[in-house]
Coordinates of C-alpha atoms and ligand atoms in Angstrom, one line a residue:
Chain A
X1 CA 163.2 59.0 83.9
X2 CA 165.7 57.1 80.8
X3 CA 163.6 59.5 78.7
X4 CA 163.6 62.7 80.5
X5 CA 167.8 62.5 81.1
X6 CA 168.1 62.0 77.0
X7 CA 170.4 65.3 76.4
X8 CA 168.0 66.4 73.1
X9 CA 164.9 66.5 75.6
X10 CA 166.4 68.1 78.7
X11 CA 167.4 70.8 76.7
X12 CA 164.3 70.8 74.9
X13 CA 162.7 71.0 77.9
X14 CA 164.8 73.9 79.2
X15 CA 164.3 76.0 76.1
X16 CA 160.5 75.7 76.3
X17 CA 160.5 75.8 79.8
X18 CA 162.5 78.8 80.5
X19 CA 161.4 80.9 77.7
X20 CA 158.1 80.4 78.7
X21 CA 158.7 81.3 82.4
X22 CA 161.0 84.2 81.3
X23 CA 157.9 85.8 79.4
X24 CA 155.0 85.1 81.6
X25 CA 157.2 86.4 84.6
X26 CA 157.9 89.4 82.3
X27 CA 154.3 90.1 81.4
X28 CA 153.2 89.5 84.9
X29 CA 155.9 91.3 86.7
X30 CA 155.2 94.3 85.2
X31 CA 151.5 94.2 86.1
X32 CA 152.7 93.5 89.5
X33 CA 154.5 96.4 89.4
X34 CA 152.1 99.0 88.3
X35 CA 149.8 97.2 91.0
X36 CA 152.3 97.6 93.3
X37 CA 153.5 101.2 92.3
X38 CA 149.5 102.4 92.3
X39 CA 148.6 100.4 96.0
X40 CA 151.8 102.8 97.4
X41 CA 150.3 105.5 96.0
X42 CA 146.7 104.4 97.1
X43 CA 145.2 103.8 93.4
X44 CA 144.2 100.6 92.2
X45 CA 146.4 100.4 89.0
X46 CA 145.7 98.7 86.2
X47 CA 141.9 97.5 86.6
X48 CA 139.6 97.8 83.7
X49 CA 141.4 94.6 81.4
X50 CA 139.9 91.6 82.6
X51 CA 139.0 91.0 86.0
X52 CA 140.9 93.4 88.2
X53 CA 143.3 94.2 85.3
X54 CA 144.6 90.7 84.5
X55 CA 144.6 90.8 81.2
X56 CA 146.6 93.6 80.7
X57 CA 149.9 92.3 80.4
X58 CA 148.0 90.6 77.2
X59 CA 146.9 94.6 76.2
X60 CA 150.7 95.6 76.5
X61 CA 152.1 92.6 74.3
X62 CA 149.2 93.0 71.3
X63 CA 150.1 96.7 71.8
X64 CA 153.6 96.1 71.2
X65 CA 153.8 93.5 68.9
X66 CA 151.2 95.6 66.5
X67 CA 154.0 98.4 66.4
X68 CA 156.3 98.6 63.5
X69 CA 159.8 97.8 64.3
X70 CA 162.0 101.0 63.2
X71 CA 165.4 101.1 62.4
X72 CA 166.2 105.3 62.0
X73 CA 168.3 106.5 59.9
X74 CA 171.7 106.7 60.1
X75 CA 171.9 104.0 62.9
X76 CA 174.5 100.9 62.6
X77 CA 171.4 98.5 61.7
X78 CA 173.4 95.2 62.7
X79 CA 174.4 96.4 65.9
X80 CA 170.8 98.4 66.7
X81 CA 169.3 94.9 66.0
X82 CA 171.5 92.8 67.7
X83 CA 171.4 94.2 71.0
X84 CA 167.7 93.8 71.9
X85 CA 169.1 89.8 71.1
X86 CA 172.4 90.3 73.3
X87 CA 170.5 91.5 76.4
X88 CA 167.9 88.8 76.5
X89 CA 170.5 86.0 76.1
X90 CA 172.3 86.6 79.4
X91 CA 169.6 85.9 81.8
X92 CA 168.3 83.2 79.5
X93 CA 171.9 81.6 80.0
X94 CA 172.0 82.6 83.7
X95 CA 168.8 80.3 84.8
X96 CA 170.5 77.0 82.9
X97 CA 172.5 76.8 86.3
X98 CA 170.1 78.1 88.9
X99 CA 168.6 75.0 91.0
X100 CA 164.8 75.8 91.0
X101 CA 164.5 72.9 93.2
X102 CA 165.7 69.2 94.6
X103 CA 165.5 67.8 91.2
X104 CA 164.7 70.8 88.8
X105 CA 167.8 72.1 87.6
X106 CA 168.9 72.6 84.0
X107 CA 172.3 71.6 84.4
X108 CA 174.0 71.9 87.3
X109 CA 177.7 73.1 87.1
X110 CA 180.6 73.0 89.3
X111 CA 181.1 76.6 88.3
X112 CA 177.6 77.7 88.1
X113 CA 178.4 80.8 90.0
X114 CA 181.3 81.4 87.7
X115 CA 178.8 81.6 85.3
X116 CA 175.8 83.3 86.2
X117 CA 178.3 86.3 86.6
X118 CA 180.0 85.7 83.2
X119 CA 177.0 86.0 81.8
X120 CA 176.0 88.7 83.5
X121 CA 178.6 90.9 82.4
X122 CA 177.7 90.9 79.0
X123 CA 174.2 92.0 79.2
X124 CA 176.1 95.6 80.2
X125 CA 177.7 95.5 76.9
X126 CA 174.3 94.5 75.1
X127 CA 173.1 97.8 76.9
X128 CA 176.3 99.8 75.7
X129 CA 175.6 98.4 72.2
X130 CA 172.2 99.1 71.8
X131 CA 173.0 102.6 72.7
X132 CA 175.8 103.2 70.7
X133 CA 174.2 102.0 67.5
X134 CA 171.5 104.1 68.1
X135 CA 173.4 107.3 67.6
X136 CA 171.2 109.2 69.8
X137 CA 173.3 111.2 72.0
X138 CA 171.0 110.7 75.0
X139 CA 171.4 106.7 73.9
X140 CA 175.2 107.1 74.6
X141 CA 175.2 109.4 77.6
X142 CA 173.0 106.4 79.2
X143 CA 175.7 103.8 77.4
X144 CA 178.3 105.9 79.2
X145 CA 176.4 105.6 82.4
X146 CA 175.9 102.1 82.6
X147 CA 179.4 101.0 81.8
X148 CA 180.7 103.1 84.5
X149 CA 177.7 102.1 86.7
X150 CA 178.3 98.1 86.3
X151 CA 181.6 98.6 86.6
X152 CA 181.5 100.3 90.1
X153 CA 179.0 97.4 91.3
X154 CA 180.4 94.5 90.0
X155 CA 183.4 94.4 92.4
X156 CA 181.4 95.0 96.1
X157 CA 179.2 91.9 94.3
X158 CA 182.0 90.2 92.9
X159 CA 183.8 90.6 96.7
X160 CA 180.8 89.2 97.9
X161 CA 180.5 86.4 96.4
X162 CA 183.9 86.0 97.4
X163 CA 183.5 86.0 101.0
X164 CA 180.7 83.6 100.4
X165 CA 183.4 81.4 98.2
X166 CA 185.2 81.0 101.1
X167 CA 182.6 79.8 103.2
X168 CA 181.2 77.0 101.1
X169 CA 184.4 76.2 99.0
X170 CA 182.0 75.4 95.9
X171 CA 180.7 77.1 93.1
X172 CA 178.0 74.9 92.2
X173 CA 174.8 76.4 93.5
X174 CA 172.9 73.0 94.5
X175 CA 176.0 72.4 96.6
X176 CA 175.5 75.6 98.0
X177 CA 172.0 75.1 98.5
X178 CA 172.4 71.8 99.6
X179 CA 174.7 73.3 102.4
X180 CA 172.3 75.3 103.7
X181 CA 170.0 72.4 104.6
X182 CA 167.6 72.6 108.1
X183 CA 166.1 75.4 108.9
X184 CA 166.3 79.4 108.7
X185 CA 169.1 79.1 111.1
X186 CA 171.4 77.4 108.7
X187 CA 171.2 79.5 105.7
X188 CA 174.2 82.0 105.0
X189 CA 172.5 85.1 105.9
X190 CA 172.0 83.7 109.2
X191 CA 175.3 81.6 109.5
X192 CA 176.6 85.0 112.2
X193 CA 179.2 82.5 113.7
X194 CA 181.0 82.6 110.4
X195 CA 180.7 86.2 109.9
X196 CA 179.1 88.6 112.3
X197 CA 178.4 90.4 109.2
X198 CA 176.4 88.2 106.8
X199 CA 173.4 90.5 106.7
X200 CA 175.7 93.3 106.2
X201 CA 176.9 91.4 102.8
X202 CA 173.4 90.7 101.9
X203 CA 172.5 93.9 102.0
X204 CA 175.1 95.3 99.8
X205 CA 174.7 92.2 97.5
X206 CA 171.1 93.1 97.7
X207 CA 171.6 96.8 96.7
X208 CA 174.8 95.9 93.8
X209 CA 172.3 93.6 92.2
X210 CA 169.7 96.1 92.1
X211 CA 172.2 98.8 90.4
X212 CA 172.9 96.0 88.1
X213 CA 169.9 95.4 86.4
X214 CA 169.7 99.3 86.5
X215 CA 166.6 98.9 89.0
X216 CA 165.7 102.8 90.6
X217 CA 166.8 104.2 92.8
X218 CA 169.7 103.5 90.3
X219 CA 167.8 103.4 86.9
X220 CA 170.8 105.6 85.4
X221 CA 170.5 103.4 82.6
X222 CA 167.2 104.9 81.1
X223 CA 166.1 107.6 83.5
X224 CA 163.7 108.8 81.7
X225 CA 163.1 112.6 83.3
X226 CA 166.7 113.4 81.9
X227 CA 167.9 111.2 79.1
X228 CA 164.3 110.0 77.4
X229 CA 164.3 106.7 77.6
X230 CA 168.5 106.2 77.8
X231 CA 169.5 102.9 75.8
X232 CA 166.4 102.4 74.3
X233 CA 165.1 105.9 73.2
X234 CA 165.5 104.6 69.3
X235 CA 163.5 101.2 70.2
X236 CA 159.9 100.9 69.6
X237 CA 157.2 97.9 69.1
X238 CA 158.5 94.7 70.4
X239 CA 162.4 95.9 70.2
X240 CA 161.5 98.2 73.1
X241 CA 159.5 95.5 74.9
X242 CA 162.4 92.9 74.7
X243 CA 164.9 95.4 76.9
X244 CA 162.3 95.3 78.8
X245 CA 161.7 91.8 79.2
X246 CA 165.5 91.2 79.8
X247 CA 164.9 94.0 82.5
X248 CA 162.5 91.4 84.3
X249 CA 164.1 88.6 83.6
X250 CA 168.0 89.9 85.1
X251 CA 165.9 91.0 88.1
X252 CA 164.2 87.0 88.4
X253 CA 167.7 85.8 88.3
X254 CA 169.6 88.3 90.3
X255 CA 166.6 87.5 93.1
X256 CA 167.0 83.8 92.4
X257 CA 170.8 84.1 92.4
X258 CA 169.9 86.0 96.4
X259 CA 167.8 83.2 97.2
X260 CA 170.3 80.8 96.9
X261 CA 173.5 82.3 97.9
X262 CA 172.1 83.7 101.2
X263 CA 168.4 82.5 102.1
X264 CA 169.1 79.0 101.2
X265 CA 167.4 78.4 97.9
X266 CA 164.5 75.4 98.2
X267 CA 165.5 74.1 101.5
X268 CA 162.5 74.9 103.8
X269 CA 162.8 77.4 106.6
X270 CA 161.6 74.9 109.2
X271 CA 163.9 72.1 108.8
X272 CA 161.4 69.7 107.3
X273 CA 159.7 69.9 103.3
X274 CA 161.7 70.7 101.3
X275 CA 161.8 67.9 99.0
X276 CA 160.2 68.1 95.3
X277 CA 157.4 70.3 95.0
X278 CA 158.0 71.8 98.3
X279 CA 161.3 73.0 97.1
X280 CA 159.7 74.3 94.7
X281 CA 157.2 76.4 96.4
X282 CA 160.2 77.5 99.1
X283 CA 162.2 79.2 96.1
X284 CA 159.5 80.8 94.3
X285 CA 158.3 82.2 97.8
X286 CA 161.3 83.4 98.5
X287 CA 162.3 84.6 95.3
X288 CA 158.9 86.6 94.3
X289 CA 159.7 87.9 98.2
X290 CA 162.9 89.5 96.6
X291 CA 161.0 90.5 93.7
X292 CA 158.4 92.2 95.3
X293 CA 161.1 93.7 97.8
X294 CA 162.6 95.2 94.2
X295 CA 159.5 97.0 93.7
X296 CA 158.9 98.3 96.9
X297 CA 162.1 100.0 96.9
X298 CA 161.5 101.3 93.4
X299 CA 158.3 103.1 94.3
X300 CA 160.1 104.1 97.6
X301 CA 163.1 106.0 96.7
X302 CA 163.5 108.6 94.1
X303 CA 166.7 108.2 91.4
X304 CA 169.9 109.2 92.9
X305 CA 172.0 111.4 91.5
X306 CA 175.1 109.8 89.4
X307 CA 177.7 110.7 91.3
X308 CA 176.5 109.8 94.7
X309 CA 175.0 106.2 93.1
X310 CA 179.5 105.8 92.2
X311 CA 180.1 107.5 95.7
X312 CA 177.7 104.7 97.1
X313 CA 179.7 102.2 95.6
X314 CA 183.2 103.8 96.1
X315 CA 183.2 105.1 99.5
X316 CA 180.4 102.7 100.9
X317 CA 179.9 99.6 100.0
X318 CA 183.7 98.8 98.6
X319 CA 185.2 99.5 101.6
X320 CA 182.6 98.0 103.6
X321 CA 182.7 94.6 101.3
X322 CA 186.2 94.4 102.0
X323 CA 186.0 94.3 105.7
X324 CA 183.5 91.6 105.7
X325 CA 186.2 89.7 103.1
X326 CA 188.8 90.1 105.6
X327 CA 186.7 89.5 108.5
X328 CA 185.0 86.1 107.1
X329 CA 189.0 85.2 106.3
X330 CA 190.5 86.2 109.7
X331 CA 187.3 84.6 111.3
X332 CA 188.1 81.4 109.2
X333 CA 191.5 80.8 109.4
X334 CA 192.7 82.7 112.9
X335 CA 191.8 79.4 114.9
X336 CA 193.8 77.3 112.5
X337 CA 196.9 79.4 113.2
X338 CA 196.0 79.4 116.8
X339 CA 195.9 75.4 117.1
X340 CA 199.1 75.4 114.9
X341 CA 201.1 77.3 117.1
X342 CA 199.8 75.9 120.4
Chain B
X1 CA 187.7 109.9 114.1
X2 CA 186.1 110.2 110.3
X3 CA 186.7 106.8 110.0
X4 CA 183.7 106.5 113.2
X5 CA 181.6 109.0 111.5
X6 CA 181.2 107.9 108.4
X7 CA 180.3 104.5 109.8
X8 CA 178.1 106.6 112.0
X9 CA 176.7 108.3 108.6
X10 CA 176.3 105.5 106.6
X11 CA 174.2 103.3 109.6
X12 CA 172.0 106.9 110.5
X13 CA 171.6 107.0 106.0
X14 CA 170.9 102.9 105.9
X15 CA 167.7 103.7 108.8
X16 CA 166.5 106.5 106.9
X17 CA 166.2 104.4 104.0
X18 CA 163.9 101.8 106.2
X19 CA 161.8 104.4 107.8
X20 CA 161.0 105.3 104.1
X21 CA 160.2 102.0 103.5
X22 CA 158.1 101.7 106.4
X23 CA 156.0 104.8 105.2
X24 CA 155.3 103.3 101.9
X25 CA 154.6 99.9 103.3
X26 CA 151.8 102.1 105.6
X27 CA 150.3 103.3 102.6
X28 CA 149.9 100.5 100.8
X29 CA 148.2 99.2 103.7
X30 CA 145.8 102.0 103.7
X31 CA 142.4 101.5 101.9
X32 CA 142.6 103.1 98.0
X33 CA 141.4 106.5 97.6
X34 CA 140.8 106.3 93.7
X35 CA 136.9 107.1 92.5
X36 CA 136.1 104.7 89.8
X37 CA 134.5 108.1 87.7
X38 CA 131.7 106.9 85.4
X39 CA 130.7 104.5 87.4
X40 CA 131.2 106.3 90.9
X41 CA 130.9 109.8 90.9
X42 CA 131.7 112.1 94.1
X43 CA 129.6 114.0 96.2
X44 CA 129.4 118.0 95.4
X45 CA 130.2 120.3 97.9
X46 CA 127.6 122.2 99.4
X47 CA 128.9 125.5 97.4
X48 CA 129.8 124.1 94.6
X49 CA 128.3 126.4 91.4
X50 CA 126.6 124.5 88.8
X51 CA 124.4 126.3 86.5
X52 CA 121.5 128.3 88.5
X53 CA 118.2 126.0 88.5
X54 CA 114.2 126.8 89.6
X55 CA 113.6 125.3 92.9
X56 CA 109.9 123.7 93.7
X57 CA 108.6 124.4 96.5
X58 CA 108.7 121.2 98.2
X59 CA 105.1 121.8 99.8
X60 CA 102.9 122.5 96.8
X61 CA 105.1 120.9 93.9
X62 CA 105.0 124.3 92.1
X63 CA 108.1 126.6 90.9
X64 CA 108.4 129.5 93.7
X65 CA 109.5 132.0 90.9
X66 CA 107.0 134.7 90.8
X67 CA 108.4 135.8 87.6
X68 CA 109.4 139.9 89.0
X69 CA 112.4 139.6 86.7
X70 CA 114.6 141.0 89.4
X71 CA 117.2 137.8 88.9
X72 CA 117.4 139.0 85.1
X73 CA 118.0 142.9 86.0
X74 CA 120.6 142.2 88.2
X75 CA 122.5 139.6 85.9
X76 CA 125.9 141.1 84.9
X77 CA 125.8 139.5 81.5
X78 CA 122.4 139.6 80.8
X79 CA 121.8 136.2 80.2
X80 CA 118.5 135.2 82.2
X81 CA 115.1 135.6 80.0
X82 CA 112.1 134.5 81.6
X83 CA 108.1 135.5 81.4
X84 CA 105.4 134.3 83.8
X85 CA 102.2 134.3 83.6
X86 CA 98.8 134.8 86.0
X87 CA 97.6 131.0 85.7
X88 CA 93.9 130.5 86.7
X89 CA 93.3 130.6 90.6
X90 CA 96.7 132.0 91.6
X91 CA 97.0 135.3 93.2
X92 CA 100.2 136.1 91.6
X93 CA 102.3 135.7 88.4
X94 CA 104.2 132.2 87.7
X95 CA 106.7 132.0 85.7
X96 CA 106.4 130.1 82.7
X97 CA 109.4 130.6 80.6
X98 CA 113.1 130.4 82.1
X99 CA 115.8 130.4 79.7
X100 CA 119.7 131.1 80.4
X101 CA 122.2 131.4 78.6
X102 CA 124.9 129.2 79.9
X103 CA 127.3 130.4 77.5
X104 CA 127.9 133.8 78.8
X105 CA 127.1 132.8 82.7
X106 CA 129.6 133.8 85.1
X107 CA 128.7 132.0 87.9
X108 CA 128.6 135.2 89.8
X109 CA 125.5 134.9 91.8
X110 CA 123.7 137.8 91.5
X111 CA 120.6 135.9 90.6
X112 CA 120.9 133.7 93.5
X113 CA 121.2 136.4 95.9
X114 CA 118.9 138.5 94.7
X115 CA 115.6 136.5 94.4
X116 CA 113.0 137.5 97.0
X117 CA 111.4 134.1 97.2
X118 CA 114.6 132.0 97.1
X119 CA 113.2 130.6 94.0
X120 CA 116.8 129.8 92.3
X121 CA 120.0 128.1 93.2
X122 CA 123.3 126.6 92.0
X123 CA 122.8 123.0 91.1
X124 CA 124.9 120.6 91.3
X125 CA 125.2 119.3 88.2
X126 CA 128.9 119.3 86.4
X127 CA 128.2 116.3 83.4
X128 CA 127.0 119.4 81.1
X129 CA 128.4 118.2 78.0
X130 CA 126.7 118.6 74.6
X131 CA 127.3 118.2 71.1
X132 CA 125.3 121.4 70.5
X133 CA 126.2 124.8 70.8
X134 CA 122.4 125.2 71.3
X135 CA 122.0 122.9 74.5
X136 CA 123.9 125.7 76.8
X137 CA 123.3 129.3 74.5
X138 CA 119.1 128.6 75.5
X139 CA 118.9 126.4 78.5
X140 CA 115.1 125.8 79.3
X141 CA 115.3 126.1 83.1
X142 CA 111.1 125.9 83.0
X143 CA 111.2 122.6 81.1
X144 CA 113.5 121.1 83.4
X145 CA 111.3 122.2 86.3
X146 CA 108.2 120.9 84.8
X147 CA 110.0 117.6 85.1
X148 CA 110.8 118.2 88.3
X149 CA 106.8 119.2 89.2
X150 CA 105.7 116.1 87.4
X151 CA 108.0 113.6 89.3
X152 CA 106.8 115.3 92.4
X153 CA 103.1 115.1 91.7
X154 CA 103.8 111.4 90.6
X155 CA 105.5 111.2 94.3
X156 CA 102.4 112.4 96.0
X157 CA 99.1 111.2 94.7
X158 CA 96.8 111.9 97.3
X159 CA 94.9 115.2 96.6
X160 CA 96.2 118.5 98.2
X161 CA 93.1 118.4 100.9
X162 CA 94.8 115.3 102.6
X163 CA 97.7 117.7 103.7
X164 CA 100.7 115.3 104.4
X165 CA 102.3 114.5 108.1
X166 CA 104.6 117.4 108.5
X167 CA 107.8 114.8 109.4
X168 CA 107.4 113.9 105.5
X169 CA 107.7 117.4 104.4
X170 CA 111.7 118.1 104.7
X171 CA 112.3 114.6 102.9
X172 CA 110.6 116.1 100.1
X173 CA 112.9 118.1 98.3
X174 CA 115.9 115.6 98.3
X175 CA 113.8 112.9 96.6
X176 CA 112.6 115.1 93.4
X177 CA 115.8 117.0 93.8
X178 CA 117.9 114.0 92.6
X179 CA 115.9 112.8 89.7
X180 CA 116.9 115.4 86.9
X181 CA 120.5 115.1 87.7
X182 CA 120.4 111.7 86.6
X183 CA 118.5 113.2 83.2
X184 CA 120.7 114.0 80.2
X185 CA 121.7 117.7 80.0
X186 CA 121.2 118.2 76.2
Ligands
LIG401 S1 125.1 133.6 88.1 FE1 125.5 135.7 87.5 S2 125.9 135.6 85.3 FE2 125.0 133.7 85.9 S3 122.8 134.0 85.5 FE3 123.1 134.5 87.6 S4 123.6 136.7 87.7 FE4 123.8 136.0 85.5
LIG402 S1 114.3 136.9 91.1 FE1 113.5 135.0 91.7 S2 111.3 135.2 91.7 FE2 112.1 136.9 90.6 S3 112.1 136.1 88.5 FE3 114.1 135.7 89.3 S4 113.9 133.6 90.0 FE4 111.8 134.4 89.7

């Protein structure tokens, strides 16, 4: 135990450990996804790699990795390098603080939620960089796009998280889990005496996280029937494949992030288990849940148009974030007042 | 007033988005449709139009063609050249060359419907590829035939005198039937 709390090793361990989980879940994710798109549409997907198409996500990587990296012409060659860099880092940083389960947490902060959503911003900017330097003109209609798209979703998420701040009065995400402790009926989603509308938030945290990682139905980002690829259009080989393991790995944490603000992270839905490896298992269930929730909805609804994804965010879920702020504060606070006065 | 119906509107737009779910959700719960195409191959249609073949008369193993020529007068394109001879102990003429010339074949049917003794249909072959121009300009109808009246003599070995139970009879054709589709085309 003296040996595994040594600072050098824990974040030894980290580094290995989460790079490793950040690719495998890459590869993998995106075999579960072209599984999952081709069982929608009643095909098997992927199936001649290995047995049943395991070993495709291996095909995909020697693929990419035997391209040639290009930097075109006329391109800002720091910048059009850099950002592939830029957007991995984010969810990278993101997982340091998420509590995987009783004991397995890289470093648990007291402003862990602070930030997972500090970090998060950049990775818009990576996005905006990478299609600026690329100086493609359908690159920097799709940089245009996300800026304006992150912006409109970051404040019904940021609002939120807010309301959920004011519940738990901590920002450190084992608290928060640890909160949530003893069955289904205690985890925030569930926790209606608070706020009648907790699943109301969860749904539009739900829906802000999935226009942040630019998921469809709000793939602005790269929509690839209008703008080619967006961002990436100038990245090929392994340049190309690292936007798109950041793309993975933002969904992981945005569904691990879920997990634990609203469906109570590893505590066990029945009350009982959910110590070590059984916390464990209870986040990864959950969380893959979410993930696989992602992907459903991806192959579900076609890409909106732009201006009703801002409309979404302007006219809907602002204004409806905002009611569940005030309501979760009036809710709070009224019978204070109310045993003050009397 | 707005303020109720865009609450209304955004609740009635938030169901339509889980009844879509629920569709997809049904289909993905619904068996896979894909066919696996070298290794599984579907079923032809009962009009389907592959290139015209002999057919063997499923009761004496022999071609029916009588070799009248009438299939190759009434071809449009003129691509049907076949001879027959008067083999030993027959009545009438057999044929004994068939070659068509795929190439210029419109599928149109002529031949088919024209025959007096049914002697030719539409397979159902559609794996006709070839590296060779040749392998569709002279297809040998009679050779593949010939197969076909071998693998059906090999299929009934007991001498003609012994005539078989009629209920075997209509099985007949199917078994041969299915043996030269397997064959290579060229
Ligand atoms: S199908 Fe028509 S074109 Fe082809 S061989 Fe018969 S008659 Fe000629
Ligand atoms: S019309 Fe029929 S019987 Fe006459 S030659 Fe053609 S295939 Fe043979």
């Amino acid at each position: 135990m003296t040996f595994l709390s040594l600072e050098p090793i824990r974040v030894l361990l980290y580094l290995v450990g989460i790079c490793a989980f950040v690719g495998a879940n890459a590869a993998y994710l995106v075999l579960a996804e072209r599984k999952g798109a081709g069982r929608i549409q009643r095909r098997p997907g992927p199936n001649e790699a290995g047995w049943a198409g395991w070993m495709q996500p291996l095909a995909d990587g020697l693929k990419l990795l035997a391209k040639q990296i290009m930097v075109p012409p006329g391109t800002d060659s720091l910048l059009f390098r850099l950002a592939p860099l830029l957007v991995m880092a984010p969810p990278l940083m993101c997982l340091v603080t998420i509590p995987f389960g009783e004991n397995v947490v890289a470093r648990d902060l007291n402003l862990g939620l602070l930030l997972v959503f500090s970090f998060g911003s950049i990775n818009v900017m990576a996005l905006m960089l990478g299609g600026w330097a690329s100086r493609n003109k359908y690159a920097i209609i799709s940089a245009a796009r996300v800026v304006s798209q992150n912006v409109a979703y970051e404040i019904p998420m940021l609002l939120v998280v807010i309301t959920l701040l004011m519940m738990t009065g901590t920002m450190s995400l084992q608290e928060i889990t640890a909160q949530q402790a003893g069955g289904f009926w205690h985890w925030n989603l569930f926790k209606l005496w608070v706020n009648p509308l907790m699943p109301v938030t969860f749904v539009i945290f739900f829906t802000c996280m999935l226009a942040e990682t630019n998921r469809a139905p709000f793939d602005m980002a790269e929509a690839e029937s209008e703008l080619v690829a967006g961002a990436f259009t100038e990245y090929g080989g392994m340049g190309f494949g690292v936007f798109f393991m950041a793309e993975y790995a933002n969904i992981v944490v945005g569904c691990c992030l879920a997990t634990v603000l609203f469906l109570g992270g590893w505590q066990s839905p029945i009350g009982i288990l959910s110590s070590g490896a059984w916390g464990l298992l209870w986040f990864f269930l959950k969380t893959y849940a979410l993930i696989l929730t992602v992907i459903w909805i991806r192959w579900t609804f076609p890409r909106t148009q732009f201006y009703s994804l801002l409309n979404l965010s302007w006219k809907i879920l602002i204004p409806l974030s905002l009611a569940t702020l005030l309501l979760t504060g009036a809710m709070m606070k009224l019978p204070l007042l109310w045993r003050a006065l009397s | 007033m707005s303020l109720i119906t865009a609450i209304r509107e955004t609740f009635l737009g938030f169901k339509s988005l889980l009844v879509g779910l629920r569709i997809t959700a049904r289909e993905a719960s619904r068996p896979i449709i894909t066919v696996q195409y070298p290794r599984e191959t579907l079923k032809m249609p009962a009009r389907f139009r592959g290139h015209i073949k002999l057919v063997l008369d499923p009761e004496t193993g022999k071609p029916r063609c009588t070799a009248c020529t009438l299939c190759a007068k009434a071809c449009p394109s003129g691509c049907i050249v076949l001879d027959g001879v008067k083999r030993e102990g027959d009545k009438k003429k057999s044929v004994s060359k068939y070659e068509l010339d795929f190439t210029t074949c419109s599928l149109c049917g002529s031949c088919v419907e024209i025959c007096p003794s049914d002697a030719i249909e539409f397979s159902k072959e559609y794996n006709v590829v070839s590296l060779n121009r040749d392998t569709f300009e002279n297809m040998d109808l009679y050779a593949k035939i010939e197969a076909e009246a071998r693998a059906w003599s090999a299929a009934h070995p007991a001498p003609p005198a012994a005539s078989p139970p009629p209920a075997a009879a209509p099985a007949n054709p199917t078994a041969p039937a299915s043996q030269p589709l397997n064959a290579p085309a060229g």
